[in-house]
XYZ file of C-alpha atoms in Angstrom:
527
model
C -62.206 -10.856 -45.927
C -62.154 -9.753 -42.265
C -59.680 -7.107 -41.244
C -58.474 -8.942 -38.125
C -58.764 -12.659 -37.524
C -59.005 -14.162 -34.089
C -55.607 -15.553 -33.149
C -55.192 -19.295 -33.204
C -54.439 -20.919 -29.873
C -50.761 -20.564 -28.843
C -49.824 -18.146 -31.667
C -50.176 -14.948 -29.586
C -47.856 -15.954 -26.659
C -44.920 -13.475 -26.510
C -41.399 -14.537 -27.285
C -38.696 -13.000 -25.040
C -34.965 -13.010 -25.408
C -32.946 -14.092 -22.392
C -31.819 -10.506 -21.756
C -35.389 -9.159 -21.966
C -36.692 -11.758 -19.544
C -33.775 -11.131 -17.135
C -34.424 -7.377 -17.314
C -38.142 -7.850 -16.625
C -37.364 -9.979 -13.573
C -34.846 -7.353 -12.385
C -37.437 -4.568 -12.642
C -40.076 -6.586 -10.770
C -37.704 -7.477 -7.907
C -36.269 -3.980 -7.562
C -39.774 -2.449 -7.591
C -41.044 -4.891 -4.945
C -37.963 -4.789 -2.662
C -36.679 -1.246 -3.129
C -35.102 -0.867 0.330
C -34.809 -3.681 2.909
C -33.002 -4.531 6.155
C -31.722 -8.109 6.579
C -30.445 -9.748 9.748
C -28.158 -12.716 9.357
C -24.727 -14.219 9.837
C -21.850 -13.219 7.541
C -20.585 -16.231 5.621
C -17.961 -16.137 2.880
C -16.202 -12.745 2.564
C -14.174 -11.889 -0.557
C -12.141 -8.715 -1.087
C -10.741 -8.566 -4.680
C -8.292 -5.909 -5.911
C -11.175 -3.758 -7.206
C -11.957 -2.722 -3.606
C -15.512 -4.134 -3.631
C -16.585 -6.626 -0.939
C -18.550 -9.753 -1.834
C -20.143 -11.734 0.986
C -22.943 -14.150 1.917
C -25.676 -13.494 4.490
C -27.205 -16.681 5.907
C -29.364 -18.145 8.596
C -30.119 -21.770 9.462
C -32.063 -22.370 6.200
C -31.200 -19.856 3.479
C -28.311 -17.865 1.972
C -28.352 -14.592 0.025
C -25.407 -13.072 -1.788
C -24.399 -9.510 -1.041
C -22.076 -6.889 -2.517
C -20.649 -3.695 -1.005
C -19.279 -1.325 -3.615
C -15.843 0.230 -3.095
C -17.126 3.730 -2.262
C -19.485 2.396 0.406
C -16.900 -0.042 1.845
C -14.523 2.809 2.642
C -17.196 4.625 4.664
C -18.389 1.666 6.738
C -17.894 2.024 10.470
C -17.818 -1.779 10.907
C -16.108 -4.005 8.363
C -17.873 -7.377 7.825
C -16.049 -10.465 9.051
C -16.932 -14.115 8.662
C -19.113 -15.455 11.496
C -20.354 -11.999 12.534
C -24.097 -11.452 13.058
C -25.134 -8.212 11.365
C -28.074 -6.125 10.185
C -27.531 -5.114 6.541
C -29.468 -2.287 4.863
C -29.687 -2.077 1.085
C -31.716 -2.894 -2.000
C -32.443 -6.224 -3.653
C -31.417 -6.580 -7.288
C -30.502 -9.315 -9.751
C -27.345 -10.188 -11.626
C -28.349 -11.490 -15.045
C -24.867 -12.729 -15.842
C -25.310 -15.577 -13.334
C -29.140 -15.713 -13.001
C -28.984 -14.862 -9.282
C -30.419 -12.246 -6.986
C -28.377 -10.335 -4.440
C -28.504 -7.418 -2.020
C -26.494 -4.258 -2.711
C -25.520 -3.283 0.836
C -25.450 0.417 1.724
C -24.845 0.023 5.486
C -23.990 -2.854 7.774
C -23.914 -2.928 11.565
C -23.476 -5.634 14.225
C -26.775 -7.109 15.401
C -26.898 -5.953 19.024
C -24.511 -5.698 21.955
C -23.700 -9.410 21.917
C -22.401 -9.243 18.363
C -20.265 -6.179 19.177
C -18.688 -7.853 22.175
C -18.100 -11.074 20.191
C -16.412 -9.063 17.420
C -14.338 -7.167 20.000
C -13.229 -10.416 21.626
C -12.292 -11.881 18.245
C -10.161 -8.847 17.333
C -8.605 -8.856 20.781
C -7.511 -12.480 20.453
C -6.115 -11.892 16.946
C -4.033 -8.883 18.016
C -2.883 -10.636 21.176
C -1.782 -13.596 19.063
C 0.404 -11.240 17.021
C 2.141 -10.054 20.209
C 0.822 -6.459 20.121
C -0.216 -6.699 23.795
C 3.212 -7.916 24.942
C 4.551 -5.647 27.723
C 8.107 -6.193 26.430
C 7.388 -4.173 23.257
C 5.983 -1.160 25.111
C 8.223 1.870 25.576
C 8.784 3.868 28.747
C 7.272 7.337 28.885
C 9.676 10.307 28.854
C 10.042 11.822 32.314
C 9.554 15.425 31.202
C 8.477 15.732 27.525
C 9.092 19.079 25.874
C 6.176 18.790 23.390
C 2.991 16.746 23.959
C 0.648 15.787 21.101
C -3.034 15.352 21.960
C -5.452 13.490 19.650
C -9.025 14.378 20.662
C -12.010 16.561 19.834
C -11.173 20.272 20.105
C -14.672 21.190 21.300
C -15.141 18.760 24.199
C -14.350 19.009 27.888
C -11.523 16.481 27.528
C -9.011 18.870 25.981
C -9.823 21.555 28.569
C -9.260 19.066 31.422
C -5.920 17.964 29.934
C -4.675 21.524 29.370
C -5.809 22.611 32.821
C -4.070 19.664 34.483
C -0.851 20.215 32.516
C -0.866 23.909 33.448
C -1.264 23.054 37.144
C 1.417 20.359 37.223
C 4.086 21.448 34.729
C 3.314 23.729 31.726
C 4.452 22.173 28.448
C 4.005 22.873 24.741
C 0.881 21.078 23.458
C -0.017 20.266 19.826
C -3.696 19.365 19.315
C -4.781 17.244 16.321
C -8.592 17.610 16.096
C -10.486 14.406 15.296
C -14.005 13.015 15.547
C -14.191 10.840 18.671
C -17.244 8.821 17.600
C -19.083 7.843 14.452
C -17.850 6.696 11.061
C -15.062 9.336 10.798
C -13.549 8.486 14.177
C -11.276 5.544 13.268
C -9.752 6.942 10.027
C -9.156 10.379 11.560
C -7.469 8.937 14.673
C -5.245 6.767 12.462
C -4.258 9.779 10.354
C -3.540 11.821 13.499
C -1.195 9.180 14.995
C 0.588 8.663 11.674
C 0.758 12.441 11.104
C 2.451 13.106 14.464
C 4.963 10.314 13.756
C 5.705 11.759 10.302
C 6.815 15.128 11.721
C 10.513 15.949 11.597
C 12.267 16.238 14.984
C 13.477 19.793 15.463
C 11.504 21.089 12.467
C 9.429 24.248 12.163
C 6.563 22.360 13.798
C 8.344 20.207 16.409
C 7.602 16.502 16.636
C 5.948 15.582 19.990
C 7.870 13.580 22.579
C 4.642 11.999 23.872
C 1.151 11.334 22.444
C -2.168 11.274 24.317
C -5.258 9.786 22.615
C -8.265 10.801 24.718
C -12.027 11.103 24.807
C -14.742 11.065 27.501
C -16.877 8.152 28.559
C -19.762 6.681 26.612
C -21.497 3.528 25.482
C -19.817 0.719 23.581
C -21.209 2.114 20.335
C -19.791 5.594 21.121
C -16.338 4.163 21.880
C -16.378 1.667 19.003
C -14.097 3.761 16.809
C -11.240 3.033 19.254
C -11.958 -0.714 18.958
C -11.212 -0.704 15.215
C -8.238 -2.807 14.162
C -6.730 0.058 12.134
C -6.602 2.292 15.248
C -4.996 -0.451 17.347
C -2.350 -1.163 14.708
C -1.574 2.561 14.261
C -1.087 2.931 18.029
C 1.148 -0.168 18.137
C 3.254 1.110 15.197
C 3.728 4.573 16.710
C 7.405 5.450 17.258
C 6.344 8.083 19.804
C 5.321 6.754 23.267
C 1.523 6.820 23.498
C -0.905 7.138 26.431
C -4.463 5.888 25.912
C -7.135 7.793 27.870
C -10.395 6.671 26.252
C -13.551 6.677 28.386
C -13.850 6.426 32.128
C -11.993 4.016 34.397
C -14.385 1.111 33.707
C -14.306 1.546 29.906
C -11.836 -0.616 27.993
C -11.010 -0.452 24.272
C -8.452 -2.164 22.033
C -6.203 0.910 21.968
C -5.788 0.534 25.760
C -4.085 -2.855 25.294
C -1.621 -1.780 22.564
C -0.719 1.659 23.953
C 2.444 2.127 25.988
C 0.426 3.318 28.985
C -3.298 3.312 29.824
C -4.788 6.140 31.845
C -8.202 5.655 33.521
C -9.287 9.202 32.595
C -7.972 12.047 30.390
C -7.011 13.976 33.566
C -4.994 10.977 34.746
C -3.238 10.933 31.344
C -2.042 14.501 31.950
C -0.784 13.440 35.385
C 1.129 10.529 33.837
C 2.623 12.803 31.170
C 4.394 15.320 33.425
C 5.467 15.493 37.085
C 4.355 18.171 39.576
C 6.618 21.180 39.151
C 6.659 22.166 42.831
C 7.378 18.627 43.933
C 10.166 18.405 41.355
C 11.663 21.696 42.593
C 11.481 20.478 46.208
C 13.108 17.221 45.203
C 15.846 19.120 43.380
C 16.458 21.292 46.451
C 16.754 18.197 48.607
C 19.126 16.585 46.124
C 21.207 19.764 46.030
C 21.519 19.780 49.858
C 22.416 16.092 49.875
C 25.025 16.657 47.151
C 26.529 19.601 49.110
C 26.762 17.519 52.294
C 28.242 14.562 50.413
C 30.815 16.830 48.718
C 31.839 18.425 52.004
C 32.156 15.082 53.759
C 34.168 13.668 50.819
C 36.601 16.599 50.859
C 37.049 16.239 54.611
C 37.784 12.530 54.327
C 40.284 13.061 51.532
C 42.018 15.844 53.480
C 42.440 13.584 56.496
C 43.693 10.740 54.323
C 46.204 13.065 52.633
C 47.594 14.163 56.016
C 47.884 10.534 57.146
C 49.762 9.521 53.979
C 52.018 12.588 54.239
C 53.284 11.465 57.662
C 54.545 8.179 56.147
C 56.491 9.834 53.284
C 60.313 10.530 53.655
C 61.812 14.077 53.408
C 62.438 15.559 49.941
C 66.261 15.777 50.510
C 66.407 12.077 51.313
C 64.518 11.234 48.114
C 67.036 13.214 45.985
C 70.315 11.803 47.471
C 70.321 8.595 45.383
C 69.545 10.181 41.990
C 72.165 12.890 42.636
C 74.890 10.246 43.191
C 73.894 8.343 40.035
C 74.130 11.576 38.032
C 77.663 12.271 39.269
C 78.800 8.715 38.433
C 77.345 8.969 34.906
C 79.094 12.320 34.271
C 82.464 10.783 35.148
C 81.967 7.911 32.604
C 80.640 10.096 29.767
C 84.007 11.534 28.494
C 85.884 8.199 28.036
C 82.792 6.643 26.439
C 82.585 9.405 23.778
C 86.329 9.042 22.895
C 86.067 5.263 22.544
C 82.985 5.581 20.286
C 84.746 7.960 17.924
C 87.780 5.667 17.601
C 85.619 2.641 16.759
C 83.842 4.532 13.991
C 87.220 5.709 12.520
C 88.424 2.093 12.249
C 85.157 1.002 10.511
C 85.402 3.921 8.042
C 88.986 2.988 7.131
C 87.979 -0.626 6.416
C 85.164 0.471 4.059
C 87.297 3.109 2.263
C 89.941 0.480 1.413
C 87.483 -1.466 -0.772
C 86.389 1.644 -2.736
C 89.389 1.936 -5.124
C 89.051 3.559 -8.664
C 90.430 0.447 -10.407
C 87.669 -1.732 -8.921
C 84.996 0.748 -10.043
C 86.413 0.827 -13.606
C 86.405 -2.996 -13.806
C 82.718 -3.076 -12.707
C 81.779 -0.456 -15.323
C 83.621 -2.365 -18.107
C 81.849 -5.590 -17.199
C 78.424 -3.897 -17.351
C 79.279 -2.295 -20.718
C 80.254 -5.689 -22.227
C 76.970 -7.240 -21.018
C 75.017 -4.329 -22.552
C 76.726 -4.798 -25.969
C 75.903 -8.518 -25.935
C 72.251 -7.788 -25.239
C 72.185 -5.123 -27.993
C 73.485 -7.658 -30.561
C 70.650 -10.086 -29.654
C 67.919 -7.421 -29.705
C 67.833 -6.889 -33.522
C 67.255 -10.566 -34.553
C 64.662 -11.022 -31.774
C 62.638 -8.024 -32.986
C 62.838 -9.276 -36.608
C 61.538 -12.735 -35.599
C 58.632 -11.211 -33.606
C 57.636 -8.971 -36.533
C 57.698 -11.959 -38.924
C 55.488 -14.031 -36.659
C 52.910 -11.241 -36.329
C 53.020 -10.636 -40.126
C 52.235 -14.312 -40.783
C 49.383 -14.259 -38.287
C 47.923 -11.112 -39.910
C 48.154 -12.660 -43.402
C 46.338 -15.802 -42.181
C 43.478 -13.748 -40.769
C 43.291 -11.560 -43.883
C 42.790 -14.660 -46.081
C 39.736 -15.558 -43.936
C 37.914 -12.271 -44.759
C 36.716 -12.997 -48.334
C 34.280 -10.509 -49.989
C 32.475 -13.340 -51.815
C 31.637 -15.120 -48.537
C 30.288 -11.892 -47.046
C 28.140 -11.259 -50.131
C 26.720 -14.810 -50.022
C 25.872 -14.429 -46.348
C 24.115 -11.115 -47.029
C 22.081 -12.677 -49.892
C 21.022 -15.595 -47.679
C 19.820 -13.253 -44.943
C 17.983 -11.117 -47.529
C 16.168 -14.254 -48.779
C 15.156 -15.182 -45.238
C 13.891 -11.633 -44.614
C 11.796 -11.706 -47.806
C 10.329 -15.067 -46.737
C 9.342 -13.635 -43.345
C 7.716 -10.617 -45.083
C 5.721 -12.938 -47.338
C 4.563 -15.055 -44.402
C 3.480 -11.930 -42.486
C 1.533 -10.711 -45.532
C -0.253 -14.075 -45.884
C -1.109 -14.111 -42.181
C -2.519 -10.561 -42.392
C -4.666 -11.479 -45.399
C -5.986 -14.588 -43.632
C -6.843 -12.542 -40.532
C -8.568 -9.902 -42.688
C -10.626 -12.600 -44.447
C -11.619 -14.005 -41.034
C -12.766 -10.574 -39.826
C -14.714 -10.035 -43.081
C -16.471 -13.393 -42.648
C -17.410 -12.497 -39.050
C -18.823 -9.150 -40.198
C -20.876 -10.900 -42.915
C -22.209 -13.406 -40.385
C -23.193 -10.620 -37.964
C -24.914 -8.737 -40.801
C -26.890 -11.881 -41.691
C -27.832 -12.237 -38.017
C -29.005 -8.605 -38.007
C -31.189 -9.245 -41.044
C -32.588 -12.363 -39.347
C -33.485 -10.453 -36.153
C -35.006 -7.508 -38.044
C -38.774 -7.164 -38.013
C -38.650 -7.193 -41.841
C -37.762 -10.889 -41.681
C -40.815 -11.401 -39.457
C -42.998 -9.690 -42.080
C -41.685 -12.113 -44.707
C -42.981 -15.021 -42.583
C -46.583 -13.747 -42.991
C -46.957 -11.185 -40.198
C -48.039 -7.580 -40.630
C -47.713 -4.222 -38.855
C -50.996 -2.299 -38.211
C -50.984 1.452 -37.643
C -53.944 3.719 -37.023
C -53.809 7.519 -37.074
C -50.009 7.389 -36.991
C -49.887 5.178 -33.892
C -49.508 1.465 -33.351
C -52.809 -0.472 -33.113
C -52.601 -3.281 -30.583
C -56.307 -4.161 -30.000
C -59.801 -4.133 -31.456
C -60.916 -1.102 -29.436
C -58.131 1.042 -30.910
C -58.956 -0.316 -34.398
C -62.626 0.740 -34.056
C -61.672 4.272 -33.009
C -59.111 4.792 -35.773
C -60.228 6.870 -38.771
C -58.069 4.723 -41.090
C -55.828 1.736 -40.753
C -52.498 1.223 -42.487
C -51.237 -2.362 -42.809
C -47.610 -3.027 -43.683
C -46.739 -6.369 -45.346
C -43.385 -7.661 -46.474
C -43.914 -6.339 -49.999
C -45.527 -2.966 -49.164
C -48.269 -1.082 -47.304
C -52.061 -0.659 -47.844
C -54.573 1.729 -46.265
C -58.021 0.458 -45.160
C -60.959 2.798 -44.425
C -60.981 6.570 -44.511
C -62.395 9.589 -42.710
C -65.255 8.607 -40.460
C -64.273 4.992 -40.317
C -63.941 5.215 -36.557
C -67.656 5.941 -36.231
C -68.786 2.488 -37.409
C -70.227 0.246 -34.751
C -70.026 -3.462 -34.422
C -67.161 -5.825 -34.988
C -64.903 -4.870 -37.859
C -64.596 -7.415 -40.664
C -61.962 -10.069 -40.096
C -58.557 -9.716 -41.712
C -56.250 -12.328 -43.182
C -53.270 -10.831 -41.372
C -51.777 -12.982 -38.650
C -51.809 -12.009 -34.974
C -48.483 -10.806 -33.554
C -46.147 -13.082 -31.657
C -44.803 -9.949 -29.859
C -43.645 -6.404 -30.763
C -40.556 -6.230 -32.937
C -37.538 -6.008 -30.623
C -35.192 -4.111 -32.932
C -37.637 -1.408 -34.181
C -40.186 -0.496 -31.488
C -41.276 2.619 -33.428
C -42.342 0.605 -36.518
C -45.628 -0.678 -35.068
C -47.010 -4.021 -33.909
C -46.552 -7.304 -35.742
C -49.793 -9.224 -36.530
């Protein structure tokens, strides 16, 4: 009997599980396309609660699915939007759960200047449709702010220009919130700066600014793109503090320029808009003071002249007092007789009232009230007795309704119902336990079926040589001894020096393997 037979046709083709085949395809695709850049148009965009972004990249003939994980999505400088042409960088992988391949995107950028301008125009129309560009919602700048907040880079020339211009025109207190003015960190840091200034407490230890300036120097569209982000525009529109936008040079325009309360062509111009010139203001105040002095002097002169003119038309003081003096004398003459007549009328009225207050009349009124009280006292006793009897009857009727036997029967009925519920719960628990036990038994039978031992019982064998798995004739020739494992045990073929024999080893009755055992890769090959 030969040690190894030649396999019959079709018996040596490997058998893969679905998961193994899907994993092999995944490894091949990821090894071949480890890192790629794809240019295409963004199709469907989905943002579930998990924070990940799912999208489609397409051209005129094909579509590929893409995913941006939550951690990467938060760091993207440009958020994908439907209809946007982009260049996506990432790695190709597969998703075995749906038998599809996809790109895991690590970075995504607009494809060229045209795409950036198209995206900017789209955002501009959306924000304009919401009314954020409406001049009616913009606030007037304070004439002379006490504290000015500046959102810019602390190391650039912009902040020096602003401080220098403020010092020349009208020195004010300045709070600087340092931010990145380009790159991925620009938009989130500018948003946090605007919201942080608005969150300060007026009159606190760190005073809240009366005016905000968001500034940076000129640059390309890509350099200024952070100020075109929708989050920055919405933060500027929601600011409760008046805001001046001074981004770029005079020809540069960003979204924050449209939503801010005032746009300055340069950072220096923003400082000029923020405060007036101190010397000009002092000169204006001096002029206003002179005008006010002249107006006050002229007003006093006019009023003095008018007072003298009115005084000439007034009569003398003695003439004004003649009439009141005569009326006072006439009233004094009439006062004495009037007082005497008033006293006499009140005496007559008192006599009339005193005549009706005689002791006999008071005694008759008291006797009448006493008789009425005795009559009411005689009626009070029977009325109380009748009320007590009625309440006693009502109490007796209610007492007859509370029978101990009825309460006991009700308690027994509820106890029976409770016992029935306990029995039903016990039966349901036993049925559920039996179901779980049956599932466990079925899974154990499935494990036995998938074990390589079951494969051995179908006529296959495991061949080992020198403690290692033998998978071909060359390894079998070199082995000093071969150990063959069957379903009912193991046998050893050959011995020391067996590997030195030349020629083809004698054929074996053991069957060739369909594939290595999946559940026990360290047990050897199946033949």
